[in-house]
PDB file of C-alpha atoms in Angstrom:
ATOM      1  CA  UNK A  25     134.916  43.641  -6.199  1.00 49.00           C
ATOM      2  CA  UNK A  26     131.318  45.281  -7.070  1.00 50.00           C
ATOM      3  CA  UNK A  27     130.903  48.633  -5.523  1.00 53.00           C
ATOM      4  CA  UNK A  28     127.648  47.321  -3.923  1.00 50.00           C
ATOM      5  CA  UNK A  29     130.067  44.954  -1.858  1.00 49.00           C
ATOM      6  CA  UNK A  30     132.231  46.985  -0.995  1.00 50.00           C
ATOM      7  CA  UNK A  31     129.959  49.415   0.580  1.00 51.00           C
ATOM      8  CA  UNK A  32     128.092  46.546   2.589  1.00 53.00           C
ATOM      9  CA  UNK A  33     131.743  46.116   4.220  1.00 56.00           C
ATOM     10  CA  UNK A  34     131.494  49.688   5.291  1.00 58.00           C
ATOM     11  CA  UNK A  35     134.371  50.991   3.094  1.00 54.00           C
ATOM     12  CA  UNK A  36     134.087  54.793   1.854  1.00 52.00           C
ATOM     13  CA  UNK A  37     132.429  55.133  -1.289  1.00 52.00           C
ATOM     14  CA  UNK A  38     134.642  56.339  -4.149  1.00 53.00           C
ATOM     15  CA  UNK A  39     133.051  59.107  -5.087  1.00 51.00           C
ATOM     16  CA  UNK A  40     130.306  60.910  -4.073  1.00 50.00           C
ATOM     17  CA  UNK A  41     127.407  60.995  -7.306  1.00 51.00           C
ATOM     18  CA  UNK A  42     125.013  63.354  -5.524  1.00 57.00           C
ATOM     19  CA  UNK A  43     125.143  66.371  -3.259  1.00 60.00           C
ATOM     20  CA  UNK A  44     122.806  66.685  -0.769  1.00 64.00           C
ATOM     21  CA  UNK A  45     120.490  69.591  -0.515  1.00 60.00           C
ATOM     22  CA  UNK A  46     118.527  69.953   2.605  1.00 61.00           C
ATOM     23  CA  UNK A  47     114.463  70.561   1.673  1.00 61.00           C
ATOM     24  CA  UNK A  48     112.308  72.793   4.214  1.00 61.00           C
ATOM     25  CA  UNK A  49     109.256  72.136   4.468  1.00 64.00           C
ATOM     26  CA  UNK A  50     106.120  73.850   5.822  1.00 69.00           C
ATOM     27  CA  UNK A  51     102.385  72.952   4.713  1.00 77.00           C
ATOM     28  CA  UNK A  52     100.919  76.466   5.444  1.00 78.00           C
ATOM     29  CA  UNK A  53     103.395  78.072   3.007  1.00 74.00           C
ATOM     30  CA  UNK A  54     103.273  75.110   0.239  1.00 76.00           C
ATOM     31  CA  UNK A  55      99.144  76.211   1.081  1.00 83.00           C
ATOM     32  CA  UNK A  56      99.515  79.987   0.587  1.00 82.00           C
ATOM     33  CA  UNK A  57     102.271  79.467  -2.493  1.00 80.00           C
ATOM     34  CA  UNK A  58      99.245  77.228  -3.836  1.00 82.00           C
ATOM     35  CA  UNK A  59      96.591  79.722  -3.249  1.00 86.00           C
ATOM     36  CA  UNK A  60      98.585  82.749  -4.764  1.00 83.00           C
ATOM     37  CA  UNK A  61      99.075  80.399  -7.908  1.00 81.00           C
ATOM     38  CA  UNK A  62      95.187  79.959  -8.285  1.00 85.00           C
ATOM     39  CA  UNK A  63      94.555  83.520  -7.917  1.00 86.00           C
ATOM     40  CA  UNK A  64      96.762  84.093 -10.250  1.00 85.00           C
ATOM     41  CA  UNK A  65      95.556  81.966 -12.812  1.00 85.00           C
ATOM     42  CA  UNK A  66      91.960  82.865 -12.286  1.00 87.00           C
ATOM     43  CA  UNK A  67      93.039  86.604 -12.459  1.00 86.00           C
ATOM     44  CA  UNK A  68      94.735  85.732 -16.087  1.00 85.00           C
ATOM     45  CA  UNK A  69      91.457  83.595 -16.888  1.00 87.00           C
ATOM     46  CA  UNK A  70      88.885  86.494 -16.248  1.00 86.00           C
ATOM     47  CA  UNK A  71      91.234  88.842 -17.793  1.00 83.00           C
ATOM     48  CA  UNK A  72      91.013  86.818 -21.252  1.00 85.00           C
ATOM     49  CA  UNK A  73      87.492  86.958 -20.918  1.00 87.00           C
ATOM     50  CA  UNK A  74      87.198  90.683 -20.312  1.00 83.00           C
ATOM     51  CA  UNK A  75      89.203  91.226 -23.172  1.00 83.00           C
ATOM     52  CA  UNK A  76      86.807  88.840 -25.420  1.00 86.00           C
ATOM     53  CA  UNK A  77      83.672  90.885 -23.922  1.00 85.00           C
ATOM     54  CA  UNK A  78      85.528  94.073 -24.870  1.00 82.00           C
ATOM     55  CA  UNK A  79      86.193  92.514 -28.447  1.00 83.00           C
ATOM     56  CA  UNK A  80      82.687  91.237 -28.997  1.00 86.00           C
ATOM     57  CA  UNK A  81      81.365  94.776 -27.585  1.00 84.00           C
ATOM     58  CA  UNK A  82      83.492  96.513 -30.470  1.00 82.00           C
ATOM     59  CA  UNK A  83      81.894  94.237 -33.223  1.00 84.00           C
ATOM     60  CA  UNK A  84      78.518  95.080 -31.602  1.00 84.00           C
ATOM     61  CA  UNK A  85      79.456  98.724 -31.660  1.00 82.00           C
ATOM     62  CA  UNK A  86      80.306  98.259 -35.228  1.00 81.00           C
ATOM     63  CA  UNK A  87      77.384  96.526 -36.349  1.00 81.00           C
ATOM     64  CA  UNK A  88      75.386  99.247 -35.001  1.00 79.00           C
ATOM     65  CA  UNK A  89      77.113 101.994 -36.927  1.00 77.00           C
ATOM     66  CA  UNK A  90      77.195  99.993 -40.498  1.00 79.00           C
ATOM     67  CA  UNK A  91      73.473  99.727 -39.522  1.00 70.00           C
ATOM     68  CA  UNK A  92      73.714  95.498 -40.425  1.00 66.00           C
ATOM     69  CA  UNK A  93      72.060  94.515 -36.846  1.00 59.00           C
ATOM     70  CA  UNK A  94      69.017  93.345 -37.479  1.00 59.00           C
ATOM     71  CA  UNK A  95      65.875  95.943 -36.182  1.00 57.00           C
ATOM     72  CA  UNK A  96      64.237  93.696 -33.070  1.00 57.00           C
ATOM     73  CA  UNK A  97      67.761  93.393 -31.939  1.00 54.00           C
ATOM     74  CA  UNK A  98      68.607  96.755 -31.545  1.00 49.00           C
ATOM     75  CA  UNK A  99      65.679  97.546 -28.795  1.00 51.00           C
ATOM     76  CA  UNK A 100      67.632  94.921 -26.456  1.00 51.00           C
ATOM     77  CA  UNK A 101      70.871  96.522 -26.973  1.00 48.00           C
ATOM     78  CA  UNK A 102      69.799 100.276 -26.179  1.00 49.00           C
ATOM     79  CA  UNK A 103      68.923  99.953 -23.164  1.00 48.00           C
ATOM     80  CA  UNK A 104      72.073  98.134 -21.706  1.00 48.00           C
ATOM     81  CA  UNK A 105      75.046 100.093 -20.539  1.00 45.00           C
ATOM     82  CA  UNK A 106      77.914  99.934 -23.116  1.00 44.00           C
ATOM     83  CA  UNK A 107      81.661 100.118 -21.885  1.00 42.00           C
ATOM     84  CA  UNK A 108      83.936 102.304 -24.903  1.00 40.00           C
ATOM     85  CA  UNK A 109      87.319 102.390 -24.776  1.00 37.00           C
ATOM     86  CA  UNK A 110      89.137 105.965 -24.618  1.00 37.00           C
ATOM     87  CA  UNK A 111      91.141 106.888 -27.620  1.00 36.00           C
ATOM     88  CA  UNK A 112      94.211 108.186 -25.979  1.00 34.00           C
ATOM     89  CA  UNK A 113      97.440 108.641 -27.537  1.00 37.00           C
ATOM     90  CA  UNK A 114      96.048 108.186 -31.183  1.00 38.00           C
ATOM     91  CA  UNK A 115      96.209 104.844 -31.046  1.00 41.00           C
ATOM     92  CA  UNK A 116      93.009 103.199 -32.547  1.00 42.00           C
ATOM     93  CA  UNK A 117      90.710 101.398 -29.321  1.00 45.00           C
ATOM     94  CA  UNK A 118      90.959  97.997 -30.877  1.00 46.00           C
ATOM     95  CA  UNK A 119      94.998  98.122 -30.519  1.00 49.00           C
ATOM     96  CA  UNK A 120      95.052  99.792 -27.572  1.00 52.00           C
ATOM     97  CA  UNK A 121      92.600  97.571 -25.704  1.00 56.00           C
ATOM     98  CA  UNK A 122      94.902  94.391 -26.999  1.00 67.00           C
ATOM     99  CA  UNK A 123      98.114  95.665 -25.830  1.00 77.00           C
ATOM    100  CA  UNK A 124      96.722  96.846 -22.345  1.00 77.00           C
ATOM    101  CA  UNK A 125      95.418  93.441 -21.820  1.00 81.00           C
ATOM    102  CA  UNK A 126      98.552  91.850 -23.115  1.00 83.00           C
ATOM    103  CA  UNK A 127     100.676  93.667 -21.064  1.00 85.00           C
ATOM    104  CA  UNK A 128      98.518  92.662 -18.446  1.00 85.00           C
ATOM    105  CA  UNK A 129      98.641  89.270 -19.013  1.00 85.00           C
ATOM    106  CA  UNK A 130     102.542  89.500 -19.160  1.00 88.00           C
ATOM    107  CA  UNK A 131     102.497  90.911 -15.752  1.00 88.00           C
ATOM    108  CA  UNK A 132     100.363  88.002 -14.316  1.00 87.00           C
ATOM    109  CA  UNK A 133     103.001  85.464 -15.924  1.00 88.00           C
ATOM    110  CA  UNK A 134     105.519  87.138 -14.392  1.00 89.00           C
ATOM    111  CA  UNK A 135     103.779  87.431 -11.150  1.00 88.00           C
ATOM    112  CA  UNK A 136     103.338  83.233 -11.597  1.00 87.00           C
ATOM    113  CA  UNK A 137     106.725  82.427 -12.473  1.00 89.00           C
ATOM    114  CA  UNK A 138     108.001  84.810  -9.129  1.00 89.00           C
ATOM    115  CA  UNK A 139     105.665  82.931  -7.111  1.00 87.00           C
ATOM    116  CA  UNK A 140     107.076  79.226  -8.074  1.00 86.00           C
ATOM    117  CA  UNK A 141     110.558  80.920  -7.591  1.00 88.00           C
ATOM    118  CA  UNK A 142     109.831  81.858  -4.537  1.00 87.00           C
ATOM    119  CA  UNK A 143     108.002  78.441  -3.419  1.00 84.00           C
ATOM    120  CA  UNK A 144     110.922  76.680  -4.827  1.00 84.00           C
ATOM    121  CA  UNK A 145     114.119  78.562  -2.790  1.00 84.00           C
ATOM    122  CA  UNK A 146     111.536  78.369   0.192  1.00 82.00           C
ATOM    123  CA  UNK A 147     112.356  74.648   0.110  1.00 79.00           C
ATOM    124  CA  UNK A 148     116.070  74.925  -0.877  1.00 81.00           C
ATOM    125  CA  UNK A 149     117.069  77.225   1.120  1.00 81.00           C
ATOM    126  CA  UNK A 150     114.080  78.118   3.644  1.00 79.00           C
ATOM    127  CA  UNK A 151     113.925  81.700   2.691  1.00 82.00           C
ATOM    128  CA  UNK A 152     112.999  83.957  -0.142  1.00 84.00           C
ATOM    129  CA  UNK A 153     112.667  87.066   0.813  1.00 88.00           C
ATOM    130  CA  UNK A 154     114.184  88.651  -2.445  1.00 90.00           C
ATOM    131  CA  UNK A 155     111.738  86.727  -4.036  1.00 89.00           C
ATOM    132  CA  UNK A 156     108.653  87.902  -1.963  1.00 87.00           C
ATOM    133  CA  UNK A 157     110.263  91.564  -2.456  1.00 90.00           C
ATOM    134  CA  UNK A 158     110.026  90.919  -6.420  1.00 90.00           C
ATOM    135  CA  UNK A 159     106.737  89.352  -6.057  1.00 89.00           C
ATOM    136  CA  UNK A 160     105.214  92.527  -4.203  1.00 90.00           C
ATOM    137  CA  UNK A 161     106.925  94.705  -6.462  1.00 91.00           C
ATOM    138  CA  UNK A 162     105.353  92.815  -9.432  1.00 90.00           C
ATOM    139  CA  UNK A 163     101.775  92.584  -8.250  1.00 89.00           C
ATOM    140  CA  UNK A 164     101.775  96.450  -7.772  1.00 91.00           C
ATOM    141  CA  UNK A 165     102.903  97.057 -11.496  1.00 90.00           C
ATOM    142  CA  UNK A 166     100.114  94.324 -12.188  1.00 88.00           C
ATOM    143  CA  UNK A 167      97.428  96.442 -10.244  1.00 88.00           C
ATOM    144  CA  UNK A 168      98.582  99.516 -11.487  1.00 88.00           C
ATOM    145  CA  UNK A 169      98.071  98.010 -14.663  1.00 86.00           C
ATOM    146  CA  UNK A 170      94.865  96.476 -14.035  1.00 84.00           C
ATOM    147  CA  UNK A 171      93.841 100.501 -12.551  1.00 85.00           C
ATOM    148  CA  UNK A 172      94.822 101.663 -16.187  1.00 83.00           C
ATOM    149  CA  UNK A 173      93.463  99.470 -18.213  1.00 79.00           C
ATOM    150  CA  UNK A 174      90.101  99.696 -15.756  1.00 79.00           C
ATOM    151  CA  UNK A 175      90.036 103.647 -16.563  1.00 79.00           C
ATOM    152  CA  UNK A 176      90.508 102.928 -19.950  1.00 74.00           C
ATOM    153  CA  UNK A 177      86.774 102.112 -20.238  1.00 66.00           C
ATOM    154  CA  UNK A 178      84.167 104.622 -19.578  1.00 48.00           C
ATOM    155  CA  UNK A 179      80.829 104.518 -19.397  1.00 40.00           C
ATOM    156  CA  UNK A 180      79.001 106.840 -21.655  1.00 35.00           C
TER     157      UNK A 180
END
């Protein structure tokens, strides 16, 4: 006989295919897990454009020292306050001011992929406190981070 028969007649099935993994479920977690993850990616999102300010600064910078600017543009850029990043270590600005911001951006990931970990054994299991220990452990290396590469730039 078909399988499909011979469970209608309420006989065991022969083997069990699936296990079954009770899901928790709570909307004002799946709300803050959803939150975090849009902070997160806004965070990563003005952090690439910080990074493209600080880039098109340097150029600016550069132009200005070559002397290739042309003259009614440099009364405009005078007056505005310039950000210049430190030279500490002996590493050239340019390469410091990438790595900062990709180790930054590292951090965030990380700080993403926690959070979905988290949101994820939440369900399974209906905890995740390791992961929420990780998580806050991660998002203080991320701000301490963020502190650096912040002092990094001084205005002159």
């Amino acid at each position: 006989r078909a399988e499909s028969v011979t469970s209608a007649e309420g006989a065991p099935p022969k083997h069990q295919t699936s296990l079954t993994t009770p899901y928790y479920y709570d909307s004002g977690v799946q709300d803050f897990f959803k939150e975090l993850d849009a902070f997160v990616s806004e965070c990563g999102f003005l952090m690439r454009k910080a990074e493209y300010a600080a880039r098109l600064e340097r150029l600016v910078e550069q132009e200005l020292v070559t002397g290739s600017l042309p003259s009614h543009v440099l009364p405009r850029l005078s007056g505005t306050p310039r950000m210049q990043v430190a030279n500490i270590g002996g590493q050239a600005p340019k390469e410091q001011g990438s790595c900062a911001y990709d180790d930054l951006n590292k951090e965030l990931a990380g700080v993403q992929s926690i959070s979905e970990r988290a949101a994820e054994n939440l369900l399974r299991r209906g905890e995740c406190r390791e992961e929420i220990g990780g998580l806050q452990s991660k998002l203080a290396e991320t701000k301490h981070l963020a502190e650096q590469l912040k002092r990094m730039h001084i205005e002159p």
